[in-house]
XYZ file of C-alpha atoms in Angstrom:
660
model
C -19.030 -29.848 29.276
C -18.835 -31.588 25.889
C -16.319 -34.329 25.266
C -14.474 -34.542 21.913
C -16.818 -37.337 20.832
C -19.867 -35.046 21.322
C -18.485 -32.307 19.137
C -19.604 -31.617 15.589
C -17.402 -29.676 13.199
C -18.037 -27.233 10.385
C -15.279 -26.000 8.092
C -15.096 -23.010 5.782
C -12.985 -21.381 3.058
C -12.017 -17.812 2.298
C -9.822 -15.701 0.048
C -8.937 -12.826 2.384
C -5.496 -12.369 3.970
C -5.557 -12.257 7.822
C -4.142 -8.710 7.967
C -5.803 -7.969 11.326
C -2.867 -9.800 12.938
C -1.458 -7.783 15.855
C 2.155 -8.839 16.469
C 2.263 -7.160 19.889
C -0.773 -8.951 21.342
C -0.537 -11.941 18.953
C -4.266 -11.686 18.241
C -6.285 -12.107 15.062
C -9.960 -11.449 14.284
C -11.870 -14.325 12.643
C -15.420 -14.946 11.460
C -16.529 -18.355 12.767
C -19.964 -18.600 11.142
C -22.216 -16.885 8.623
C -25.150 -19.279 9.074
C -24.458 -21.140 5.830
C -26.224 -24.484 5.274
C -23.976 -27.562 5.250
C -24.382 -31.311 4.878
C -24.011 -33.412 8.073
C -24.339 -37.152 8.672
C -26.041 -38.799 11.654
C -23.334 -40.948 13.275
C -25.876 -43.517 14.487
C -28.140 -44.007 11.457
C -25.828 -42.738 8.721
C -28.603 -40.391 7.480
C -27.451 -37.294 5.591
C -29.213 -34.039 6.476
C -28.826 -30.273 6.107
C -27.784 -28.162 9.064
C -27.470 -24.400 9.671
C -26.076 -22.588 12.704
C -28.016 -19.600 14.030
C -26.221 -16.271 14.024
C -28.831 -14.589 16.231
C -27.624 -12.837 19.384
C -27.342 -15.343 22.239
C -27.062 -18.380 19.976
C -23.566 -19.249 21.221
C -23.121 -20.617 24.749
C -19.910 -18.852 25.879
C -19.308 -20.933 29.013
C -16.074 -22.409 27.672
C -15.070 -19.207 25.860
C -15.384 -17.039 28.981
C -13.392 -19.635 30.932
C -10.541 -19.426 28.410
C -11.143 -23.072 27.455
C -11.721 -22.791 23.686
C -8.492 -23.917 22.005
C -7.382 -22.889 18.521
C -6.264 -25.969 16.578
C -4.998 -27.033 13.187
C -7.345 -29.438 11.348
C -9.449 -29.993 14.500
C -6.597 -31.786 16.263
C -4.135 -34.648 15.926
C -5.236 -37.225 13.281
C -3.323 -39.938 15.152
C -5.701 -39.501 18.123
C -9.141 -40.475 16.797
C -12.469 -40.326 18.590
C -15.623 -41.405 16.733
C -13.610 -41.204 13.492
C -12.517 -37.612 14.122
C -9.161 -36.191 15.277
C -8.904 -35.188 18.917
C -7.147 -32.071 20.229
C -3.556 -32.571 21.364
C -0.813 -30.362 22.784
C 1.012 -30.285 19.421
C -2.102 -29.438 17.395
C -3.025 -26.546 19.736
C -1.706 -23.224 18.392
C -3.688 -20.774 20.544
C -6.992 -20.055 22.244
C -9.999 -17.826 21.781
C -9.883 -14.546 23.712
C -12.350 -14.410 26.599
C -15.248 -12.011 26.072
C -14.364 -11.353 22.411
C -17.464 -12.973 20.824
C -19.454 -10.567 18.642
C -22.752 -10.962 16.815
C -22.530 -9.092 13.567
C -24.852 -8.603 10.641
C -25.501 -12.226 9.576
C -22.269 -13.547 11.068
C -20.477 -14.345 14.308
C -16.927 -13.132 15.011
C -14.317 -13.780 17.691
C -10.673 -12.906 18.414
C -7.987 -15.564 18.861
C -4.549 -15.334 20.478
C -1.827 -17.521 18.895
C 1.119 -19.205 20.623
C 4.837 -18.428 20.273
C 5.825 -22.123 20.457
C 8.408 -23.233 17.861
C 6.438 -26.288 16.741
C 3.476 -24.026 15.887
C 5.472 -21.667 13.681
C 4.911 -23.577 10.380
C 1.125 -23.451 10.824
C 1.257 -19.841 12.039
C 3.301 -18.777 9.001
C 0.761 -20.366 6.660
C -2.025 -18.503 8.443
C -0.241 -15.139 8.313
C 0.867 -15.400 4.668
C -2.662 -16.367 3.613
C -1.848 -19.931 2.490
C -4.089 -21.360 5.226
C -7.196 -19.153 5.135
C -10.036 -21.366 6.303
C -11.699 -21.089 9.704
C -13.705 -24.005 11.130
C -15.339 -24.626 14.502
C -16.127 -27.540 16.756
C -19.373 -27.174 18.680
C -22.015 -29.092 20.649
C -25.679 -28.522 19.690
C -27.796 -27.575 22.733
C -31.088 -26.556 21.086
C -32.285 -27.588 17.606
C -35.256 -26.463 15.512
C -36.598 -28.688 12.717
C -37.163 -26.886 9.416
C -38.887 -27.719 6.152
C -36.892 -29.978 3.829
C -34.471 -28.273 1.509
C -34.582 -28.237 -2.326
C -32.735 -31.560 -2.452
C -35.299 -33.250 -0.227
C -32.941 -33.704 2.724
C -34.165 -33.095 6.241
C -33.063 -29.678 7.498
C -32.470 -28.427 11.035
C -31.238 -25.160 12.520
C -29.061 -25.266 15.631
C -30.483 -22.311 17.566
C -28.111 -22.656 20.526
C -24.742 -24.358 20.681
C -21.618 -24.438 22.854
C -18.371 -23.350 21.160
C -15.722 -26.027 21.874
C -12.815 -25.259 19.547
C -11.725 -23.176 16.536
C -9.552 -24.632 13.782
C -7.674 -23.476 10.717
C -8.327 -26.146 8.071
C -8.243 -26.357 4.252
C -11.629 -28.181 3.977
C -14.385 -25.764 2.789
C -18.054 -25.613 3.952
C -19.150 -22.161 5.144
C -17.913 -19.678 2.483
C -18.015 -16.756 4.925
C -16.002 -18.023 7.873
C -12.465 -16.713 7.599
C -9.526 -14.840 9.047
C -10.646 -11.227 8.989
C -8.901 -8.681 6.755
C -8.168 -5.025 7.584
C -10.089 -4.189 4.410
C -13.096 -6.055 5.884
C -13.500 -4.399 9.317
C -15.788 -5.982 11.898
C -19.147 -4.169 11.624
C -20.955 -2.835 14.655
C -23.653 -5.070 16.134
C -27.069 -4.708 14.514
C -29.586 -2.414 16.184
C -31.982 -4.738 18.102
C -34.852 -2.229 17.653
C -34.830 -2.586 13.872
C -36.536 -5.293 11.856
C -34.099 -7.790 10.443
C -34.535 -9.163 6.947
C -33.132 -12.682 6.698
C -31.114 -13.321 3.547
C -31.906 -16.160 1.219
C -30.433 -19.403 2.596
C -27.029 -20.256 1.175
C -26.870 -23.275 -1.085
C -25.720 -26.391 0.827
C -22.231 -27.675 0.137
C -21.641 -31.361 -0.472
C -18.582 -32.071 1.670
C -18.127 -35.529 0.126
C -17.927 -34.136 -3.409
C -15.566 -31.362 -2.354
C -13.305 -33.817 -0.543
C -13.260 -36.096 -3.603
C -12.181 -33.196 -5.834
C -9.524 -32.107 -3.318
C -8.019 -35.603 -3.310
C -8.011 -35.686 -7.116
C -6.240 -32.300 -7.199
C -3.683 -33.570 -4.674
C -2.975 -36.609 -6.856
C -2.418 -34.353 -9.859
C -0.055 -32.107 -7.872
C 1.965 -35.061 -6.583
C 2.159 -36.476 -10.116
C 3.542 -33.194 -11.441
C 6.146 -33.014 -8.668
C 7.267 -36.632 -9.145
C 7.505 -36.120 -12.911
C 9.743 -33.060 -12.444
C 11.978 -34.967 -10.037
C 12.247 -37.939 -12.382
C 13.170 -35.764 -15.363
C 15.854 -34.069 -13.236
C 17.213 -37.435 -12.071
C 16.474 -36.862 -8.383
C 16.185 -39.997 -6.252
C 13.310 -39.498 -3.778
C 14.243 -42.391 -1.487
C 14.363 -41.468 2.211
C 18.025 -42.508 2.269
C 18.880 -39.660 -0.132
C 19.706 -36.709 2.137
C 20.730 -34.299 -0.646
C 19.116 -30.881 -0.118
C 17.229 -31.079 -3.420
C 15.739 -34.476 -2.512
C 14.748 -33.213 0.938
C 13.060 -30.168 -0.631
C 11.095 -32.266 -3.140
C 9.926 -34.711 -0.453
C 8.836 -31.768 1.721
C 6.746 -30.393 -1.153
C 5.169 -33.828 -1.679
C 4.147 -34.024 1.974
C 2.897 -30.442 2.222
C -0.876 -30.664 1.830
C -1.559 -27.141 3.097
C 0.246 -24.879 0.610
C -1.398 -24.102 -2.721
C -0.542 -26.615 -5.512
C 1.106 -23.940 -7.688
C 3.299 -22.843 -4.784
C 4.433 -26.407 -4.091
C 5.264 -27.054 -7.747
C 7.147 -23.737 -7.985
C 9.169 -24.610 -4.861
C 10.207 -27.853 -6.541
C 11.158 -26.049 -9.766
C 13.299 -23.582 -7.793
C 14.987 -26.389 -5.845
C 15.781 -28.302 -9.045
C 17.101 -25.128 -10.683
C 19.375 -24.371 -7.736
C 20.683 -27.940 -7.776
C 21.395 -27.657 -11.503
C 23.370 -24.449 -11.031
C 25.370 -25.951 -8.149
C 26.216 -29.000 -10.255
C 27.270 -26.815 -13.180
C 29.710 -24.992 -10.912
C 31.020 -28.279 -9.540
C 31.667 -29.464 -13.112
C 34.390 -26.871 -13.503
C 36.862 -29.427 -12.143
C 39.148 -30.392 -15.026
C 41.972 -32.977 -15.223
C 42.096 -33.642 -11.500
C 42.767 -29.973 -10.827
C 40.182 -27.760 -9.125
C 39.873 -24.499 -11.011
C 39.374 -21.605 -8.627
C 36.398 -19.817 -10.220
C 35.081 -17.782 -7.283
C 37.613 -15.031 -7.917
C 36.691 -14.919 -11.611
C 32.987 -14.699 -10.765
C 33.688 -11.823 -8.373
C 35.729 -9.994 -11.001
C 32.981 -10.476 -13.572
C 30.313 -9.174 -11.171
C 32.437 -6.115 -10.334
C 32.880 -5.432 -14.038
C 29.108 -5.687 -14.648
C 28.468 -3.396 -11.681
C 30.977 -0.830 -12.958
C 29.451 -0.948 -16.462
C 25.972 -0.322 -15.060
C 27.256 2.454 -12.767
C 28.783 4.150 -15.804
C 25.574 3.678 -17.827
C 23.444 5.346 -15.133
C 25.897 8.179 -14.457
C 27.212 7.034 -11.064
C 30.866 7.002 -12.166
C 32.581 9.096 -14.827
C 35.374 6.784 -15.988
C 34.720 3.226 -17.143
C 37.310 0.743 -15.781
C 38.982 -1.442 -18.402
C 37.451 -4.797 -17.224
C 33.950 -3.270 -17.548
C 34.353 -2.242 -21.190
C 33.250 -5.635 -22.542
C 29.850 -5.141 -20.849
C 29.465 -1.548 -22.013
C 27.142 -2.285 -24.934
C 25.263 -5.214 -23.427
C 21.597 -4.840 -22.564
C 20.039 -5.858 -19.259
C 18.621 -8.895 -21.109
C 22.142 -9.870 -22.248
C 23.448 -9.628 -18.689
C 20.498 -11.608 -17.313
C 20.989 -14.372 -19.904
C 24.677 -14.584 -19.068
C 23.774 -14.915 -15.379
C 21.278 -17.723 -16.018
C 23.378 -19.552 -18.607
C 22.906 -19.455 -22.395
C 21.604 -23.043 -22.570
C 18.722 -22.321 -20.209
C 17.680 -19.167 -22.069
C 17.906 -20.543 -25.607
C 14.586 -20.066 -27.411
C 13.019 -17.943 -24.639
C 11.235 -14.678 -25.363
C 12.353 -11.602 -23.367
C 9.400 -11.804 -20.957
C 10.049 -15.523 -20.382
C 13.713 -14.803 -19.655
C 12.679 -12.085 -17.190
C 10.289 -14.420 -15.335
C 12.908 -17.186 -15.217
C 15.431 -14.754 -13.721
C 12.929 -13.578 -11.095
C 12.051 -17.154 -10.066
C 15.735 -18.111 -9.958
C 16.887 -15.140 -7.872
C 17.344 -17.153 -4.656
C 19.676 -19.649 -6.338
C 21.467 -17.194 -8.649
C 22.143 -14.404 -6.168
C 25.149 -12.801 -7.929
C 23.276 -10.533 -10.327
C 20.472 -9.586 -7.866
C 23.203 -8.507 -5.449
C 24.831 -6.445 -8.199
C 21.525 -4.607 -8.624
C 21.366 -4.040 -4.831
C 24.913 -2.591 -4.835
C 23.961 -0.365 -7.762
C 20.982 0.979 -5.799
C 23.137 1.685 -2.741
C 25.713 3.558 -4.824
C 22.972 5.690 -6.352
C 21.819 6.565 -2.820
C 25.300 7.770 -1.807
C 25.153 10.425 -4.514
C 21.614 11.381 -3.472
C 22.527 11.873 0.200
C 25.116 14.487 -0.721
C 22.243 16.618 -2.060
C 20.375 16.525 1.261
C 22.894 18.366 3.428
C 20.196 20.515 5.027
C 18.605 17.414 6.570
C 21.928 16.125 7.935
C 22.152 19.013 10.412
C 22.093 16.733 13.460
C 25.386 15.055 12.505
C 27.138 18.294 13.527
C 25.712 18.189 17.067
C 25.168 14.518 17.880
C 27.969 12.011 18.309
C 27.596 8.765 16.372
C 27.524 5.489 18.262
C 25.997 2.529 16.428
C 23.756 -0.024 18.113
C 24.875 -3.621 18.567
C 21.274 -4.891 18.556
C 17.677 -3.739 19.052
C 17.897 -3.828 22.862
C 17.610 -0.704 25.026
C 20.993 0.937 25.662
C 21.565 2.586 29.064
C 23.786 5.613 29.759
C 25.016 6.448 33.277
C 25.634 10.110 34.152
C 29.273 10.421 35.240
C 30.108 13.654 37.076
C 33.031 15.057 39.037
C 34.992 15.610 35.827
C 34.606 19.381 35.626
C 38.233 19.912 36.679
C 40.816 17.264 37.513
C 42.318 17.224 41.033
C 46.063 17.033 41.623
C 47.333 13.510 42.287
C 50.361 13.727 44.571
C 53.148 11.178 44.612
C 51.909 7.934 46.124
C 48.369 9.250 46.539
C 45.203 7.532 45.391
C 43.168 8.654 42.432
C 39.660 9.884 43.293
C 36.744 8.278 41.542
C 34.281 10.131 39.356
C 30.779 10.414 40.764
C 28.145 8.205 39.106
C 24.729 9.849 39.351
C 21.410 8.122 39.879
C 19.897 9.327 36.602
C 20.117 6.923 33.699
C 19.279 7.759 30.108
C 18.064 5.091 27.685
C 18.047 4.879 23.912
C 17.333 2.260 21.274
C 17.064 1.879 17.527
C 13.972 1.090 15.467
C 13.578 -0.284 11.957
C 11.993 1.818 9.205
C 11.604 0.802 5.581
C 9.782 0.271 2.310
C 9.764 -2.275 -0.500
C 11.277 -1.410 -3.880
C 11.258 -3.760 -6.845
C 12.740 -4.679 -10.205
C 9.739 -5.632 -12.300
C 9.388 -7.912 -15.292
C 8.686 -4.825 -17.414
C 12.022 -3.226 -16.440
C 13.930 -6.349 -17.460
C 12.041 -6.698 -20.762
C 12.572 -2.977 -21.538
C 16.298 -3.228 -20.658
C 16.054 -0.305 -18.225
C 16.300 -0.439 -14.417
C 16.322 3.336 -14.117
C 12.969 3.291 -12.312
C 14.438 0.871 -9.751
C 17.338 3.240 -9.066
C 14.926 6.169 -8.902
C 12.866 4.302 -6.307
C 16.054 3.614 -4.313
C 16.907 7.324 -4.289
C 13.399 8.247 -3.215
C 13.662 5.703 -0.401
C 16.945 7.327 0.662
C 15.321 10.763 0.642
C 12.458 9.451 2.808
C 14.955 7.820 5.196
C 16.991 11.035 5.574
C 13.841 13.048 6.249
C 12.781 10.448 8.815
C 16.141 10.678 10.604
C 16.017 14.481 10.612
C 12.486 14.438 12.002
C 13.435 12.004 14.792
C 16.495 14.086 15.731
C 14.348 17.241 15.842
C 11.801 15.487 18.059
C 14.591 14.455 20.443
C 14.880 18.191 21.186
C 11.566 19.904 20.418
C 9.389 17.295 22.163
C 11.027 18.353 25.464
C 11.385 14.708 26.529
C 11.569 13.535 30.124
C 15.162 12.804 31.105
C 16.558 10.093 33.339
C 16.330 12.381 36.406
C 12.547 12.529 35.988
C 12.545 16.153 34.752
C 11.899 17.403 31.236
C 14.855 18.436 29.097
C 14.187 22.181 29.331
C 13.451 23.525 32.801
C 14.111 27.064 34.011
C 14.847 26.304 37.696
C 18.470 25.957 38.794
C 20.072 22.615 39.622
C 19.019 20.332 41.232
C 15.352 21.470 40.977
C 15.684 22.120 37.252
C 18.223 22.296 34.434
C 18.675 26.083 34.233
C 18.401 26.019 30.436
C 15.002 27.581 29.647
C 14.437 31.268 28.975
C 11.216 32.817 30.240
C 11.575 35.974 28.140
C 10.138 34.638 24.872
C 10.116 36.644 21.673
C 11.882 36.469 18.317
C 15.645 35.865 18.244
C 17.753 38.995 18.684
C 21.251 39.685 20.051
C 20.012 39.912 23.653
C 18.110 36.655 23.569
C 20.920 34.834 21.769
C 23.315 36.115 24.441
C 20.945 34.739 27.095
C 21.122 31.254 25.506
C 24.919 31.558 25.424
C 24.918 32.410 29.134
C 22.772 29.366 29.949
C 25.294 27.126 28.171
C 28.339 28.759 29.810
C 26.974 28.755 33.385
C 26.180 25.064 33.722
C 27.663 23.309 36.765
C 28.761 19.744 37.488
C 26.486 17.485 39.508
C 27.339 17.300 43.209
C 27.822 14.198 45.284
C 26.249 16.085 48.225
C 24.722 19.528 48.667
C 27.730 20.855 50.642
C 30.165 20.159 47.778
C 31.425 23.271 45.981
C 29.909 24.042 42.580
C 32.238 23.286 39.664
C 31.590 24.924 36.332
C 31.365 22.627 33.325
C 29.703 25.088 30.955
C 30.823 25.655 27.379
C 30.148 28.502 24.979
C 27.235 28.344 22.588
C 28.594 27.200 19.217
C 25.375 26.415 17.308
C 22.027 28.091 16.812
C 18.994 25.885 16.027
C 15.651 27.178 14.841
C 12.924 26.761 12.270
C 13.375 28.117 8.715
C 10.879 30.908 9.473
C 13.464 32.580 11.773
C 16.151 32.754 9.063
C 15.388 36.306 7.865
C 14.970 37.589 11.430
C 18.299 36.250 12.679
C 20.441 36.763 9.592
C 19.913 40.547 9.707
C 22.068 40.620 12.847
C 24.900 38.851 11.033
C 24.694 41.144 8.030
C 27.591 43.585 7.434
C 24.944 46.316 7.478
C 24.095 45.605 11.125
C 25.590 48.219 13.498
C 25.372 47.441 17.249
C 24.253 50.200 19.572
C 25.412 49.636 23.128
C 22.737 52.012 24.402
C 19.996 49.792 23.019
C 19.859 46.330 24.652
C 18.332 44.879 21.502
C 21.236 45.959 19.300
C 24.235 44.767 21.290
C 26.891 42.750 19.432
C 25.505 39.310 18.658
C 27.223 36.084 19.691
C 29.765 35.173 17.031
C 28.454 32.103 15.224
C 29.886 31.143 11.793
C 27.285 30.719 9.073
C 27.621 26.868 8.954
C 26.761 26.859 12.681
C 23.490 28.728 12.217
C 21.175 25.824 11.513
C 17.633 26.334 10.233
C 16.080 22.911 10.721
C 13.174 22.028 8.384
C 11.477 19.914 11.049
C 11.385 22.695 13.671
C 7.930 24.095 12.944
C 7.239 25.877 16.233
C 8.468 29.279 17.411
C 11.110 27.916 19.808
C 14.825 28.244 19.048
C 17.895 26.828 20.755
C 21.522 27.396 21.624
C 23.815 24.369 21.680
C 27.431 23.795 22.741
C 28.096 21.103 20.140
C 29.305 18.656 22.816
C 28.976 15.323 20.962
C 28.850 13.365 24.224
C 25.618 15.171 25.138
C 23.582 13.639 22.302
C 24.029 10.531 20.202
C 22.592 8.920 17.098
C 23.403 5.614 15.506
C 22.490 2.823 13.114
C 22.400 -0.901 13.630
C 25.993 -2.120 13.363
C 26.813 -3.357 9.879
C 24.120 -1.343 8.089
C 25.944 2.012 8.103
C 22.757 3.914 7.345
C 19.822 3.463 4.958
C 20.481 0.705 2.428
C 18.856 -1.643 -0.029
C 19.269 -5.153 1.326
C 20.779 -8.017 -0.636
C 19.022 -11.317 -1.390
C 15.671 -10.004 -2.663
C 12.403 -11.909 -2.498
C 11.059 -13.272 -5.818
C 7.376 -12.563 -6.406
C 5.042 -13.304 -9.304
C 6.358 -10.645 -11.671
C 8.969 -8.741 -9.707
C 12.110 -9.020 -7.609
C 11.360 -7.261 -4.316
C 14.135 -5.632 -2.278
C 13.813 -4.104 1.185
C 14.879 -0.513 1.657
C 15.800 -0.554 5.369
C 16.939 2.087 7.849
C 17.599 1.022 11.458
C 18.123 4.279 13.365
C 18.037 5.662 16.889
C 18.679 9.127 18.384
C 18.681 10.566 21.927
C 19.574 13.804 23.728
C 21.469 12.784 26.853
C 22.673 15.881 28.758
C 20.543 19.021 29.347
C 23.652 21.057 30.187
C 24.657 21.248 26.513
C 21.552 22.994 25.185
C 19.217 25.880 26.087
C 15.843 26.979 24.707
C 13.851 30.166 24.186
C 10.148 29.399 23.550
C 9.959 32.183 20.960
C 7.012 34.360 20.056
C-alpha cells in the first residue's frame, strides 16, 4: 500500500455545478481524469517533466477503492501535517470516501462516485461543493507502471502512467486537468466504450504550467484582499482581532476565505458594510438623551405602503387614510425611501434596483412587504378554486407540528356508551392493534422580483407568479387528497382501504356490482356506510353498530350528467323498476365531482371528519410566499412553499363502487 509520501497529486478545474448530488444517499458523481498532460517535478533531481494518466480500461488499480480505503479530502489533506512538502490526510480534512465498485471507464475519461460525510466540521466545504463554488476534482495516486514517450513540444521529457493505484480524491481550487470535475445532471455519465470498436485517440491536451497558474492565483488573491481592506478602511472598520463587532468578523472571514470566488467575497463585504451602515443610522435616532421609539413608526409606514400597493393592484377597494401619501409613488420611489435618499442620490433606475436587490438581507422591511402583498393576492385567488377544495368538506384539519411521522391509534368500544351506576367504575375504550401513520411533505417553487420589474415600476408579474403558484399548490393538494382514496392504500390493519369481505376479514365497503351510478347503486353505498360495526375486543363480544348515513357522493366529472338526471325534477321513481327507485337524498353541495378522479370508480362518504385528516405545517397555514428572500445577481428570489399532508384513517366512513 502507498504511504502519503509515495503519492503524487494532480488537480483540475471545471465550470459545471455538481447537480448529480443525491441527498438521500449523500453521493455525487465525479470525473477524476481525462488523460490531460500536466507538469510534474522529480522530487529527487528537481527535473520538470510532462506526465499523462492513462484512461484505458484497467489502468486504475482498485485495491484501495474496493476496500473502501480511498478517502475524499479537501486540498489533499491538512496543510499543518506535511510529508515531503505536501499535506497529509487528517480526520478533519476527510469529508467522505469513494464508493466501492463505482469506478467507470468512459470515453476518454475515468469516473467514480463519492459519498460525503454528515459531520458538522465538513459542512462549510460540502456547501461550497454543492453550490458550485468549489468545483475542482483532484486525485492522489501512486504510479505502478510507466511508459516513456517522445518529448513534448516544449522539449520536456514525457511519460504516460499506464497503471496507477488510486489513493485519495480531493476537492481543490488548483487547476491542472480541465476535464476532471463534479459531474452535472446535464452531463450524464456515458456508457463504457465498445471494446470491439477501434478507438481513435484525441490530440494530446496542451500541458499546464502549474507554477505559472499558482503565481497568477496568488496575484489575484492579493488584489482581492487589497479591495476588501480598502472597503473596510473607507468604512472605518477596525480589522484587529480584538474587534468583535459583527461587521469586523464578517470582513475578516472574507479575507481568510480562499475558496469562494473573489467577486463573491467582495460582495459579501459590501453587504456587511451596508448592513452595518443601516444599523448605525437607526441607532443615531437617539436625540437629547431620549431614545425615540421608531419601531412602531416603521411598522406603521410599512403597513401604509402595503395598503397603497394592495389598492393599486386591486386587492382592496378602499384606501386607508395613512396609505394615501404613498398612492402616487412609483415602485422606484418606495425603493429609494427604503434604502435612504443619500444612498440613492445620482443613481440611475437600474442601479437603484441592483442596490436594493443586494441590500435585501439587511433592509428586510420592504422585501417583506412584497411577500405580504403576494400572500394577500393568493387569498383572493384561492376563493376562485372552490372546486379543488372539495376535500375540506370531508377531511378534518389537524396541522403537523414537524416533519416527523404522526401515528393514530384506533380507539373502539365507543359505539354506544354504557350506563355508569353510582359508585361504579368507568369502562375503558378498546385500543386496537392497527395504527395509521401520516406525515407532511414540502412542495414549492421559486418566484422572483426582477431588476426589470423594479425599473419598470410594476411588480404585477410577481403577483401573477404568486397566484399561479397558489393555483399549482391547490391542485397538488386536491390530487394528494384524491390519491388518499382512489389509490386504495393499505391501512394499518394490513388490508387495503376498500375490501368487500365483512369484518374482521375485510372492511365491508366495496361493491361487487359495478356499473354507472344509479339510485340502486347509490343506495348500496349508503347501506355500506350505515351497516358498519365497532371493532370487537374478542370474537364473542356482541356487534355494536357505528354506521352513519351517506352524506356525500364522490366521483369523477364524467359521471356528472349520469348522476344529476336522478336529482332532476323531471325524474320520476318507479318502484317496480329497481333502477328507478327514489335516490338517496344528497343536497347539491354534497354531490362532489372531483377533477382528480379520472377512473370509473365512485364513492359514498359519511363526512365523519375524524375518519380522514389533512393539515399543514404549523405556522404556515397553507401555501405561502416566504419572507426574507434570497438576493441573486439581478433578482430577489422568494420561495413559494406548501407543506401539506393528507390521510384516510377509517374505512368505516367510506364505500366504493368500481364503476363501469
